Amino acid sequence: MTDLNEQIAESKSFSEAVIANIRQPLLVLDKSLHIVSANHAFHQVFNLKTTETEGALIYNLGNKQWNIPSLRKLLEEILPKRKKITDYEVKHRFPDIGERTMLLNAQEIIRHSESQNLILLSIEDVTDANKADEGNATLATIVQSSEYAIISKTLKGIVTSWNLGAEKLFGYTRAEMIGQSILKIIPPDRINEEPEIIRKIQEGETIAHFDTQRVAKDGRLIDISLTISPIKDNNAQITGALKIARDITDQIESRKKIEASEKRMHNLIYSSPSAMAILDGEDLVITTANETIINIWGKGKDVIGKKYFDVLPELADQGYREIFTGVYKTGVPHNAIEMPVRFLHNGEPTLNYYNFILYPQYNMNNEIDGIGIIATDVTAQALVNKSIKESEERFRSLTQTIPQLIWVTDAQGNAEFASSRWKEYSGVEPGGEKEWEEIVHPDDYAGINESWMKSLATANVYKSEVRLKNRAGDYRWHSVVAEPVLDSENKIIKWVGAFTDINDQKLKDEKKDEFMGIASHEMKTPLTTAKAYLQMLELTLSDTAEEAKMFALKASQSVDRLNELIGELLDVSKIQFGKLNYSMTTFNFNEMIVGTVENIQLTSPESIIIKTGKVNGAVMGDKNRLQQVVINLLSNAIKYSPHSESVFITLAQEKDRITVAVKDTGIGIAEQSLHKIFEKYHRVEEHAVQFQGMGVGLFISYEIIERHHGKLWVESEVGKGSTFYFTLPVNGVQQSE
Ligand code: ADP
């Protein structure tokens, strides 16, 4: 009995010790649900004293906190119905300690007498644990519904979770992957990645933004970016890895596109013959520069990554920093044409000319983040332009210093330039519409216009004399010469002309001409008288006085010659004053030639005149004047071929004209004199000493032929002889046969 009592006492103290020490709140209730005992944990959790609990009805505890209807029902059924309460969760707001969630377990404690059976109620405060679970649940929902593929796996690579995002990305369902090896989605050529990942994870490292490829269920390779972090258990042991995968196929695609476009741009810049560079940011850091521009800078290849004006301080000195800043700030590109720029090459200044553009570079947000440079070295062109400019200036100042009035027209004769002297002289702005009408003497205007048009059409040197009105309104004689300027293909591109004031000279000449006219006129009369007396002397001298008769004949011949000479001078004077008269008749041209040849042959037996060809018609013209021309040409031919035995005259009849050629094999005429010999008083200087003459024969002949609407010209070669031609139009020729 004692043993039994001892056993009971032991067991009682054992259970009391357990109840007292356990960290979970415990209550022992009797069948009327009064508290038999409450442990330390209960008092502590619910903030009660022993005096408040012992013998108290559970429902009355601490302001009837425990009077919870659902709890009452359960508690009141434990003993009568032998029921248990298992993990019953009650939420209750306690005035002292706020809302708590409790997990209740209760069962009967069987005593030797049934009426003394008790209830053991254990109360677990799970408020915090529940909160954590709630958090976990929220997290799980997020994970499950995330767009990203979120996968967890063990350190052996066995998949332990697989969210919707992963299903979508890889095409495997959760059921297909959980418990499977992660290798299922790793392409064979990347299988080595896995051990490396696991190794890092084991070391507690997180792998962020690891770009790789995985293979989907349908075999497709997917570009993904992975972030992998270790999973730790409650004891901070690493047990697995959490992978977050993001599909970056599109991103890679667009990156490839950007790379391709960058490559194209790179190629463009590096293969361009233009100098190109890109400067980044406000500091203008050189990020791209092709070889051409690097050579222009002359600072070596090692300039990438450096600030532009650190590399090229000489440009800052030339004011370019402000220009670059301007482009950067305003976004307005800066264009420069043939701009002189000095670079220092190994300390040596170089000067070159560039066309360049500085343009703003924009980033993705459309903000300026740099400057692009495109430049072309145009030094050669610039120097040419410069020298053209200089030569133009020289020309201009030359035209101002010389007394001539210089002018330039285009190929069609439209004024392009007139020296400032032109305006000084005329007071008229060059290039004006009525310029010529205003300045050229009305009597000269038509003629000068016609001959100018002729020169423009034929590209022949233009030569004339014209009266130009000066500021004061007086006309002064000017000679005008204009020459065409030809291009490399012999096409006229310009005419350059000059007016020279010849007024004083002209007045002198006019005086001289006037004098000559008067003198020869005055001489004519006494000469005619002398000739008449000589003829009478000849007749009155007896045949015996033969010598005296011969003297008289010679004197008479000289008077004839003198008469001819004076006649020529008179002709010149008449031509000069437009008084040379023509008496037009119809005559046999051939006969006139034959007669003239015979006459000359008589007076000049030293040379045989050979006539060939014939014209068949009568000519309408002044017979004496045309004869004068033939005499002139034939006697010149004889005179200027002193060592030849013969001269030739050839007639040719054509449809619309006749041509007469007078040829000699004499001394010839130098090229530069050819166009001058038809001028009044002109004699080729080299001939003047040896041959007598006044230099008026060809002048008169030219005038006569012109008045017959014909042409007179010469072909000649020094030492070989000359051929003078003249033509007469056929409308002046009447068929006689
Ligand atoms: P001139 O009285 O001097 O002969 P012209 O007017 O007849 O005057 O000729 C002008 C110039 O042309 C001559 O002085 C001479 O130099 C040159 N000339 C004319 N005809 C010939 C010719 N047949 N051969 C060489 N020179 C000539």
CSV table of N, CA and C in Angstrom, one decimal, residues 13 35 37 85 156 158 161 178 192 194 236 270 320 344 363 442 486 572 646 685 707:
chain,number,residue,atom,x,y,z
A,13,SER,N,3.9,14.1,-8.6
A,13,SER,CA,4.9,15.2,-8.7
A,13,SER,C,5.6,15.2,-10.1
A,35,ILE,N,-10.6,26.0,-12.7
A,35,ILE,CA,-9.2,25.7,-12.9
A,35,ILE,C,-8.6,25.0,-11.7
A,37,SER,N,-5.3,23.7,-11.8
A,37,SER,CA,-4.0,24.4,-11.8
A,37,SER,C,-3.7,25.0,-13.2
A,85,ILE,N,-10.0,17.6,-28.0
A,85,ILE,CA,-9.9,18.7,-28.9
A,85,ILE,C,-8.5,18.6,-29.5
A,156,LYS,N,21.8,19.0,-55.9
A,156,LYS,CA,22.1,17.9,-56.9
A,156,LYS,C,21.4,18.2,-58.3
A,158,ILE,N,18.1,18.7,-58.7
A,158,ILE,CA,16.8,18.2,-58.9
A,158,ILE,C,15.8,19.3,-58.6
A,161,SER,N,10.7,23.2,-57.4
A,161,SER,CA,9.5,24.0,-57.7
A,161,SER,C,9.7,24.5,-59.1
A,178,ILE,N,9.0,18.7,-61.7
A,178,ILE,CA,9.3,18.5,-60.3
A,178,ILE,C,9.9,17.1,-60.1
A,192,ASN,N,28.4,22.0,-69.1
A,192,ASN,CA,29.4,22.4,-68.1
A,192,ASN,C,29.1,23.5,-67.2
A,194,GLU,N,26.5,23.9,-65.4
A,194,GLU,CA,25.8,23.5,-64.2
A,194,GLU,C,26.7,23.3,-63.0
A,236,ALA,N,20.5,27.9,-41.6
A,236,ALA,CA,21.4,28.6,-42.5
A,236,ALA,C,22.3,27.7,-43.4
A,270,TYR,N,35.0,54.2,-90.9
A,270,TYR,CA,36.4,53.8,-91.1
A,270,TYR,C,36.8,53.7,-92.6
A,320,TYR,N,37.8,77.5,-81.6
A,320,TYR,CA,36.9,76.4,-81.9
A,320,TYR,C,36.1,75.9,-80.7
A,344,LEU,N,49.0,71.5,-85.1
A,344,LEU,CA,50.5,71.3,-84.8
A,344,LEU,C,50.8,69.9,-85.0
A,363,ASN,N,21.1,61.1,-78.0
A,363,ASN,CA,21.0,59.8,-77.4
A,363,ASN,C,19.5,59.3,-77.5
A,442,PRO,N,26.4,108.4,-132.7
A,442,PRO,CA,25.3,107.8,-133.5
A,442,PRO,C,25.8,107.4,-134.9
A,486,LEU,N,39.9,81.5,-125.8
A,486,LEU,CA,39.4,80.2,-126.1
A,486,LEU,C,39.7,79.2,-124.9
A,572,VAL,N,43.2,108.7,-152.2
A,572,VAL,CA,43.2,108.5,-150.7
A,572,VAL,C,42.4,109.5,-150.0
A,646,SER,N,59.0,86.0,-164.2
A,646,SER,CA,57.6,86.1,-164.6
A,646,SER,C,56.6,86.3,-163.4
A,685,GLU,N,58.1,97.2,-143.3
A,685,GLU,CA,59.3,98.0,-143.0
A,685,GLU,C,60.6,97.5,-143.7
A,707,ARG,N,33.8,98.4,-152.6
A,707,ARG,CA,32.6,99.2,-153.2
A,707,ARG,C,31.9,98.4,-154.3
